[in-house]
Amino acid sequence: MEPASGVAELGRWLEAALKSRSGANAVFDILGVLQSDEEDDILSATHTCSRLFGALLERGELFVGHLPEEEAAMSGSGSALQKYKVWMRHRYNSCCSRLSELLGHRSFKVKELALCTLMKFVQLEGAHPLEKSKWEGNYLFPRGLLLSVVEGLIPTEVDSSLLISRFQEYLEHDDVRYHTMQAVVDLVARVTDTHQQQGVPPTFWNNTFTLISAVSLPRQQSDISNFYVKHKEMLKKWKVTQLKEHKHVFEKMWFSFLKHKLPVSLYKKVLVIMHDSILPHMSQPSLMIDFLTNAYDIGGAISLLALHGLFILIHQHNLEYPDFYQKLYSLLDPSVFHVKYRARFFHLADLFLSSSHLPAYLVAAFAKRLCRLSLTAPPEALLMVIPFICNLLRRHPACKALIHRPSAEASGLTADPYDMKEKDPAKSHALESCLWELKTLQRHYHPEVARAALAINQALSPHEVSIAQLLELSPYEMFEKDFKKEESGLVPLEFLQPQGLLGRRGDLSGEHFTLD
Amino acid sequence: MGKARGKALGSQAGGRKAKPPSNPNPFEVKINRQKFQILGRKTRHDVGLPGISRAKAIKKRTQTLLKEYKERDKSNVFTDKRFGEYNTKITPEEKMMKRFALERQRNNEKKSIYNLNEDEELTHYGQSLADIEKFNDIVDSDSDTEERGMLSAELTASHFGGGGGLLRKKTSEPGEEEEKPKSRKELIEELIAKSKQEKRERQTQRENALELTEKLDSDWKEIQFLLSRKTSKLEKKDKEEKPKPDAYDIVVRELGFEMKAQPSDRMKTEEELAKEEQARLKKLEADRLRRMLGKEEDENIKKPKHMSADDLNDGFVLDKDDRRLLSYKDGKINQEIDDPNEEEQAQEGSEEDWKEREGDKESDTEDSEESDAPDSHSDLESHVDSEEEDIIHENQQKKQLQAPEKKSSDANQKAMIEAARSELPYTFAAPDSYEELKALLSGKSTEQQLVVIERIQKCNHPSLAVGNKAKLEKLFGFLLEYIGDLAAKAPPDLKTIDKLVVQLYSLCQMFPEFASSSVKFVLRDVVHEMEEMIEIKGRAAFPGLDVLIYLKITGILFPTSDFWHPVVTPALVCMSQILTKCPVTSLQDVVKGLFVCCLFLEYVSLSQRFVPELINFLAGVLHIATPNKGTSGYTLVHPFKPLGRNSELLFVSDKEDMDTWPKKGLPLSKVNGLKDSSKTETNHIRLSCVSVCLNLIKRCLAMYSTLPSLPEIMKPIKVLLTEHIPECGHPRELQELCQSILQEMENQGKNYQPLVCEKSKPVPLKLFTPKLVKVLEFGRKQGSSKEEQERKRLIHKHKREFKGAVREIRKDNQFLARMQLTEIMERDSERKRKVKQLFSSLATQEGEWKALKRKKFKK
C-alpha cells in the first residue's frame, strides 16, 4: 500500500467506521495497517486509531463492565447493539495492546506517538470509565491501561530514558503519578519473579531508576489539585487526593526498588538524590536507616555519598549512630581530595565538625589527619582544606596547641607522635603533635596556597573564613584566575641566556633527556 | 515703629559699650554676678549701667516718640527739598555731583562784583592751578631761577605794603597823572587790569615757546638719519685708532676658544668589566630573590618613590646616561653604529658590499652575530625599559667575552652557517601570517631557517620603521606556533627547536609584554583542551610533545623562581593538572610524565618550593615498576591505581635486557611514536625511566631536606624502595642508586620542633579617655545638619527679636502714659492755680468791696 493513498484510505475507513455501525468492519482494516512494519504507516494508523477510539469513547459506544469472551458474546443472545459494543470493545483492547507493543518500537517517533495516544486513551477512559462503578462515588481510573504504559516505559533490554523524559510531563498530574507509582511496584515484583533464575538485567534497573527518580511529590497537601482525568468533584475520601497516601505509595515504590540487588553505579545515583528528592517525600524516612548504614559501611565513595542521607536522619529524625565520627575519620584517605564528590564531602564534614561540643582530641585528630593528607593534595583542594583546618582550630581553642606550643618540654621529638594508622581518633595522639604539614605547605609552589598556609604563623583571627565558594574550585578555575590576574608593571624576564632547549640550565632535563 | 527704634537704641547702646566711659560712677554700675565660671563663654551682660541707659532711652523717646505724640493732630509736614535725598536709585556720588552742579548754577546766577574770573578755573599768577600741579611748565621754572628771591616791587607793594604803599603813592604823586587822586576803587581796578595784561603776555610767550620746540623737533627728525650715519663712521675711526693686536694675543685667544677634548672616563680594564658584570648579576639575582619571596608587592606599596626637592614633578626622568664608554677590544675601538640611517644603508647595500663585510667579519675575532648585536642594542633604547636594555647590553658584552673561547669549538657550525648565509637572499619581509612564515622556512635546513629568521629580525628592526614592532611581535607568535608544529611532526624536529629557542629568547627580551601574553594564551589553550576532555570523558590523555616543549620554553623565557609570575604560575598549574588528571596508560605517558616532573624540579630548583604532585607521580612510577601485588604500606593517589591494566607498565622481567641496559638519557623524540621499537629497546627505555625516576627522587630529597615533614612526604617512596624495588632484580647501577637514596633518607635529621606562633602585638588596654568633639562655636547647637542649625538659629533670633519688640512697645506705652499723666497733672495744677487765682482775686475784690462798705458804714 502506498503511504500517500494510505492516508486517504485510512481517512475513508475512519469516516465509514464513525458514520454508521454498519461500516464498523473498516476498523479491521485500520488495525491491519497498525500492524504494518512501515514507520509512516504506523504513524498515520496510530493517528487514525486515536481519533476513532477517542470518538467512540466519548460517544459511549464501547461496552462497559466486565467484558465477556468475544465468541460467547457473539453467539449468545443479546441485542445487536450490545453485541456491537462488545465487539468494538474487543477491537479497542487489541488496539491498546498493539500500541503498548509499539512503545518498544525502534523509532522514537513511533514510541512517542504511541505513548501520547495511550495517555489520551487514559484520559478519555478516566472520564468515561469502562468499568461499572460498584457504589456511589467509586473512584475509577484506567489502571490496567496505565500499567501497560508503564511496562512499555521500563523495558528490560533497551534504555528508554528519552521516552521517560517525554512521560515526565504526565507525571506532573497527581493522579497519573499516584497510579504510576503503584504500577511500578507491581511491575518490579512481576519482573523480578520472572527473572528469578538468570537475574534481572541492569538496563531494567536503570530504566526503573530513571522513571522513579523523575517522580517528585508536591510539598503540601494543598498542592494536590492537578488531575489528568477531570472529575466533577474530587471526594476527600479518595486516596488519590491525599498527600499522605501519595507518600505512602512513594515509599512503597522505593522500597520495592531498593530491596533488590542493584548495580553499584545505581547505588551511587540513588545516594546522590537521597537527601533531597527521596527522604523528604517519605512518610517514614527512618525506614531508610538500614539502607544508609549499610551503604555507609561499604567504604569509599559510596560511604561519602551515604553521609548526607545519614546526616538528615540524625539531624531530623533522631537517629542514634554510634561511632559516627570514628567512621567519618576512617573515610579520610588520600583519595578524598581527588574524587568527584569532594565538595559535597567537605561541605558535610564542615557541618559535622561545626559543633563546639566535640571533644578536643577528636577535632585535633581530624585536623591532623587532613593536614597529613594534604601533603598529597592538588592545589585546588589545598586552597579549600587549609581554611577548613584553620576554621577547626578557631572553633576549638583547645586545639590551638597544634600550631602554638610554646612550652619547651616537647622540643627535640624524633618522630611525629601522631599515628596515621590508628583507626580510633582518641588513640591517635593527635593532640601531642603539631601541624608541621602546614609549615611544609608554606613552601608550596602555588602562591595562593603558600599564602593561605602562612596564616598559622600569626595567631589566628577569631573570625571563621567561609569555605563555601572554595568547595567547588576546579583546577581550571584556578588557572583562569591566575591567567586573568592583572600584572602590575613589567613582566620579569629570565636574565640568563639559553643555549638551547635542554642546554644551559642543563642540570636536569639535559642530564636525563636527549633530543634524538 | 517701636521695633525699629528699639533696634537703633540697642545698636547705640552696643556702640557705647565698646568704649565704656573711662571711670563710670560706681553707684551707677550694676554687676550681674555669675553663678559659675564657664570657660570660653563670652559674657556680654556682666556689667551694666542701668541709670545711664535709662536716661538715654528716655531722651531718645522724648526726641522721637514724644514729638510724634505732640504732633499727633497736626497736619503740617516738613518737606525735604534736597536733591534726591530719598531717591535710592541714585548713587551717593552721583547725588553729590548733581548737587554740586546745582549749587554752581545757583552761584553763577547771582553776579558779584568781586567775581573777577568768569571762568571757574583757579589760577595763580594767571596760570591755572591744575597746570602748575602738573609741573610741566619748564620755562616758568627757569624764569623762577633767574629771579629767585626777588619780588616785583609792585607785588610787594600791593601785597605787603598794603594800604600804606598805595597811600604813599597817592600822596607822593597826586597831581602827576590826574588831578584828582585816585580813589581806592580805581586803584584796585588798575591793579587788576595790570595783572590781566601780564597774564595774557605770559600766555602768548608760552605758546610761542611751545611752537618753537615743536619746530625744533621736526627739524631734528629730518636730519637725524644723516647724523646716525655719521656716528658709525666716527666709531670706526675710533677702532682704527686702537692698537693692533699682535700675533701672540691672537694665538692665546684662539687657544682659549679652541675645542678641547672632553675629559672622559678612562678605559676599563678586563677585571673591572668582570667586576661590573658580577655586580650586575648580583643585582639581578637580588631582584630575583626578592620576587621569589613575594616581597615585591608589599614593598611597592610601602615605599613611595624618592622625589628630589628640586623635582618639578613633570614626569621627566633622566632614565639613562646617554654617553657611551669608550672601550677597546683586541686593540680596536669597540665602536657602535649609532646612526640608523647608516645602518639602513648598510642593510640595503649591494651584495658585494655585504660579502666584503662578511669577509671582514670572518677575519675578525668577533662572531658574525656580535657585530650586529650592538646596533640592535642601540636601537632598543626607545622600546625597551632601560633596565632590560642594560641586561641585553651586558649579555652582549658577556657574549663578546666568551666569543674567543667558543670560536674554535663552533668553527664547524659557523662554516655551515656561513654557507647558508651566502645562499639566501639578504632581505626578508616580515611574515603577515603563520602560513607565510611556514612557506619561508619549509624545505630549508636548520641553519638556513636560523639565518632567515635572523634576517627577518634585522630587516624589520623596530628602529627602521614604525610598524616593525608589531611585525616582530607577530613573528614571536608565529615562531611559537612553528615550534609547536615542529614538535608535533612525526619525527619531531627538535634540533631546529633547540636553535630557535635562542631567537625566541632574544625576541622575548625585546617584547616582554607581548611574549608573555602569547605564551599565556598557548598555555590556556592546553588547559582548556584538557578541561574539555575531562568534562567529556572524565579523564584526560597526556598532552603531546609540543605542550611539553612549550612548558620547557616558558621556563627558559621567564624566571621560574618568582613567588607569583603572570606566565609561570599558570604554567605550574597546567603541569600540576597534567600530573594529576592524566592517567598513565603507556610507556610514552611515563616518559612524558617524567619530563614534566623534570620541568617541575627545574622550575622550583632555585626557590625550592614543595610540589606534592611531583612526589605522588614519582611514587606512582616506582609502583608501576614493581610486580603487581597491591599496595601494602603505602597509598597511591589519583592517576595511579593499585591494580589494573597499567599497574606493571615499567616492570621488566627479562634478565638479559637488564644486563645489556646502557645508562643513557631518555630520547624526547620517541615520545610521539614508540610503537615500532623492539622489545629489548622497550625494556631499556623502561629501565631508563626507572633510573630517571630514582635520580629525580634523589634530587627531591636533597631539595626538600629542610621541609619539616619530609619523612611523611617521602614515606610511600621509602616503603617502595625498601620493600618492593629490591625484588625486581634491577641492574647494579639502579640498585646502588636505591641504596644511596635510602642512605640519604636515613641521614636526614628528624627534628620536630614544636610550632610556635609569632608573637602578636599585645592588644592595648582600653583607655577611658573622654570622647573629644570638636566644638566649632560655643552656644551653637551641635550635632545636626547645617540647615537644621540655621533653622534653629533663625527661630531663636526671631524669638529674641519678638521679645525685644514686645518689651520696647511696653516701654513706649509706659513712657507715653507717663507723659500723658504729667500733661494731665500739669493741666490740672494749672487749672487749680487759675481757680485759686480767680478765687483770690475775687476774694480781694470782695474784701475791698466789704472794706469800702465798712468804711461807708463807718462814715
CSV table of N, CA and C in Angstrom, one decimal, chain A residues 339-406:
chain,number,residue,atom,x,y,z
A,339,VAL,N,38.4,12.7,44.5
A,339,VAL,CA,37.2,12.2,44.0
A,339,VAL,C,36.2,13.3,43.6
A,340,LYS,N,35.2,12.9,42.8
A,340,LYS,CA,34.3,13.8,42.2
A,340,LYS,C,33.5,14.5,43.3
A,341,TYR,N,33.2,13.8,44.4
A,341,TYR,CA,32.2,14.3,45.4
A,341,TYR,C,32.9,15.1,46.5
A,342,ARG,N,34.1,15.6,46.2
A,342,ARG,CA,34.9,16.3,47.2
A,342,ARG,C,34.2,17.4,47.9
A,343,ALA,N,33.6,18.2,47.0
A,343,ALA,CA,32.9,19.4,47.6
A,343,ALA,C,31.8,19.0,48.5
A,344,ARG,N,31.0,18.0,48.1
A,344,ARG,CA,29.9,17.5,48.9
A,344,ARG,C,30.4,17.0,50.3
A,345,PHE,N,31.5,16.2,50.2
A,345,PHE,CA,32.0,15.6,51.4
A,345,PHE,C,32.5,16.7,52.4
A,346,PHE,N,33.2,17.7,51.8
A,346,PHE,CA,33.8,18.7,52.8
A,346,PHE,C,32.7,19.6,53.3
A,347,HIS,N,31.7,19.8,52.5
A,347,HIS,CA,30.5,20.6,53.0
A,347,HIS,C,29.9,19.9,54.2
A,348,LEU,N,29.7,18.6,54.1
A,348,LEU,CA,29.1,17.8,55.2
A,348,LEU,C,30.1,17.7,56.4
A,349,ALA,N,31.4,17.5,56.1
A,349,ALA,CA,32.3,17.4,57.1
A,349,ALA,C,32.4,18.7,57.9
A,350,ASP,N,32.2,19.8,57.2
A,350,ASP,CA,32.2,21.1,57.9
A,350,ASP,C,31.0,21.2,58.8
A,351,LEU,N,29.9,20.6,58.3
A,351,LEU,CA,28.7,20.7,59.1
A,351,LEU,C,28.9,19.8,60.4
A,352,PHE,N,29.4,18.6,60.2
A,352,PHE,CA,29.5,17.7,61.3
A,352,PHE,C,30.5,18.2,62.4
A,353,LEU,N,31.5,18.9,61.9
A,353,LEU,CA,32.6,19.3,62.8
A,353,LEU,C,32.3,20.8,63.3
A,354,SER,N,31.1,21.3,62.9
A,354,SER,CA,30.8,22.7,63.3
A,354,SER,C,30.4,22.7,64.8
A,355,SER,N,30.0,21.6,65.4
A,355,SER,CA,29.6,21.6,66.8
A,355,SER,C,30.8,22.0,67.7
A,356,SER,N,30.5,22.9,68.6
A,356,SER,CA,31.6,23.3,69.5
A,356,SER,C,31.6,22.3,70.7
A,357,HIS,N,30.7,21.3,70.8
A,357,HIS,CA,30.7,20.4,71.9
A,357,HIS,C,31.5,19.1,71.6
A,358,LEU,N,32.2,19.1,70.5
A,358,LEU,CA,33.0,17.9,70.2
A,358,LEU,C,34.3,18.0,71.1
A,359,PRO,N,34.7,16.8,71.5
A,359,PRO,CA,36.0,16.8,72.3
A,359,PRO,C,37.2,17.3,71.5
A,360,ALA,N,38.1,17.8,72.2
A,360,ALA,CA,39.3,18.4,71.5
A,360,ALA,C,40.1,17.4,70.8
A,361,TYR,N,40.2,16.2,71.4
A,361,TYR,CA,41.1,15.2,70.8
A,361,TYR,C,40.5,14.8,69.5
A,362,LEU,N,39.2,14.8,69.4
A,362,LEU,CA,38.6,14.4,68.1
A,362,LEU,C,38.9,15.4,67.0
A,363,VAL,N,38.6,16.6,67.3
A,363,VAL,CA,38.9,17.7,66.3
A,363,VAL,C,40.4,17.7,66.0
A,364,ALA,N,41.2,17.6,67.0
A,364,ALA,CA,42.6,17.6,66.7
A,364,ALA,C,43.0,16.4,65.7
A,365,ALA,N,42.4,15.3,66.0
A,365,ALA,CA,42.7,14.1,65.1
A,365,ALA,C,42.3,14.4,63.7
A,366,PHE,N,41.1,15.0,63.5
A,366,PHE,CA,40.6,15.4,62.2
A,366,PHE,C,41.6,16.4,61.5
A,367,ALA,N,41.9,17.4,62.3
A,367,ALA,CA,42.8,18.4,61.7
A,367,ALA,C,44.1,17.8,61.3
A,368,LYS,N,44.7,17.0,62.2
A,368,LYS,CA,46.0,16.5,61.9
A,368,LYS,C,45.9,15.5,60.7
A,369,ARG,N,44.8,14.7,60.6
A,369,ARG,CA,44.7,13.8,59.5
A,369,ARG,C,44.6,14.5,58.2
A,370,LEU,N,43.7,15.6,58.2
A,370,LEU,CA,43.6,16.3,57.0
A,370,LEU,C,44.9,17.0,56.6
A,371,CYS,N,45.6,17.4,57.5
A,371,CYS,CA,46.9,18.0,57.2
A,371,CYS,C,47.8,17.0,56.6
A,372,ARG,N,47.9,15.8,57.2
A,372,ARG,CA,48.7,14.8,56.6
A,372,ARG,C,48.3,14.5,55.2
A,373,LEU,N,47.0,14.4,55.0
A,373,LEU,CA,46.6,14.0,53.7
A,373,LEU,C,46.8,15.2,52.7
A,374,SER,N,46.9,16.4,53.2
A,374,SER,CA,47.1,17.5,52.3
A,374,SER,C,48.5,17.5,51.6
A,375,LEU,N,49.4,16.6,52.2
A,375,LEU,CA,50.7,16.6,51.6
A,375,LEU,C,50.6,16.0,50.2
A,376,THR,N,49.5,15.3,49.9
A,376,THR,CA,49.4,14.7,48.5
A,376,THR,C,48.3,15.4,47.7
A,377,ALA,N,47.8,16.5,48.2
A,377,ALA,CA,46.6,17.0,47.6
A,377,ALA,C,47.0,18.0,46.5
A,378,PRO,N,46.1,18.1,45.5
A,378,PRO,CA,46.3,19.1,44.4
A,378,PRO,C,46.0,20.5,44.9
A,379,PRO,N,46.6,21.5,44.3
A,379,PRO,CA,46.4,22.9,44.8
A,379,PRO,C,45.0,23.3,45.0
A,380,GLU,N,44.1,23.0,44.1
A,380,GLU,CA,42.7,23.5,44.3
A,380,GLU,C,42.1,22.9,45.6
A,381,ALA,N,42.5,21.7,45.9
A,381,ALA,CA,42.0,21.1,47.2
A,381,ALA,C,42.6,21.8,48.4
A,382,LEU,N,43.9,22.1,48.2
A,382,LEU,CA,44.6,22.7,49.3
A,382,LEU,C,44.0,24.1,49.6
A,383,LEU,N,43.6,24.8,48.6
A,383,LEU,CA,43.1,26.1,48.8
A,383,LEU,C,41.8,26.0,49.7
A,384,MET,N,41.1,24.9,49.6
A,384,MET,CA,39.9,24.7,50.4
A,384,MET,C,40.3,24.1,51.8
A,385,VAL,N,41.2,23.2,51.8
A,385,VAL,CA,41.4,22.4,53.1
A,385,VAL,C,42.1,23.2,54.1
A,386,ILE,N,43.0,24.1,53.7
A,386,ILE,CA,43.8,24.9,54.6
A,386,ILE,C,42.8,25.8,55.5
A,387,PRO,N,42.0,26.6,54.8
A,387,PRO,CA,41.0,27.4,55.6
A,387,PRO,C,40.1,26.5,56.4
A,388,PHE,N,39.8,25.3,55.9
A,388,PHE,CA,39.0,24.3,56.7
A,388,PHE,C,39.6,24.0,58.0
A,389,ILE,N,40.9,23.6,57.9
A,389,ILE,CA,41.6,23.3,59.1
A,389,ILE,C,41.7,24.5,60.1
A,390,CYS,N,42.0,25.6,59.5
A,390,CYS,CA,42.1,26.8,60.3
A,390,CYS,C,40.8,27.1,61.0
A,391,ASN,N,39.6,26.8,60.3
A,391,ASN,CA,38.3,27.0,61.0
A,391,ASN,C,38.2,26.1,62.1
A,392,LEU,N,38.6,24.8,61.9
A,392,LEU,CA,38.5,23.8,63.0
A,392,LEU,C,39.3,24.4,64.3
A,393,LEU,N,40.4,24.9,64.0
A,393,LEU,CA,41.3,25.4,65.1
A,393,LEU,C,40.6,26.6,65.8
A,394,ARG,N,39.9,27.4,65.0
A,394,ARG,CA,39.2,28.5,65.6
A,394,ARG,C,38.1,28.1,66.4
A,395,ARG,N,37.3,27.1,66.0
A,395,ARG,CA,36.2,26.7,66.7
A,395,ARG,C,36.6,26.1,68.1
A,396,HIS,N,37.7,25.4,68.1
A,396,HIS,CA,38.1,24.7,69.3
A,396,HIS,C,39.5,25.2,69.7
A,397,PRO,N,39.4,26.2,70.6
A,397,PRO,CA,40.6,26.8,71.1
A,397,PRO,C,41.6,25.8,71.7
A,398,ALA,N,41.1,24.7,72.2
A,398,ALA,CA,42.0,23.7,72.9
A,398,ALA,C,42.9,23.1,71.8
A,399,CYS,N,42.5,23.2,70.6
A,399,CYS,CA,43.3,22.6,69.5
A,399,CYS,C,44.4,23.5,69.0
A,400,LYS,N,44.4,24.7,69.6
A,400,LYS,CA,45.4,25.7,69.1
A,400,LYS,C,46.8,25.2,69.4
A,401,ALA,N,46.9,24.3,70.4
A,401,ALA,CA,48.2,23.8,70.7
A,401,ALA,C,48.8,23.1,69.5
A,402,LEU,N,48.0,22.7,68.5
A,402,LEU,CA,48.6,22.1,67.3
A,402,LEU,C,49.5,23.1,66.6
A,403,ILE,N,49.2,24.3,66.7
A,403,ILE,CA,50.0,25.3,65.9
A,403,ILE,C,50.8,26.2,66.9
A,404,HIS,N,50.5,26.1,68.1
A,404,HIS,CA,51.2,27.0,69.1
A,404,HIS,C,51.5,26.2,70.3
A,405,ARG,N,52.7,25.8,70.5
A,405,ARG,CA,53.1,25.0,71.7
A,405,ARG,C,54.4,25.7,72.3
A,406,PRO,N,54.2,26.7,73.0
A,406,PRO,CA,55.4,27.4,73.4
A,406,PRO,C,56.3,26.7,74.5
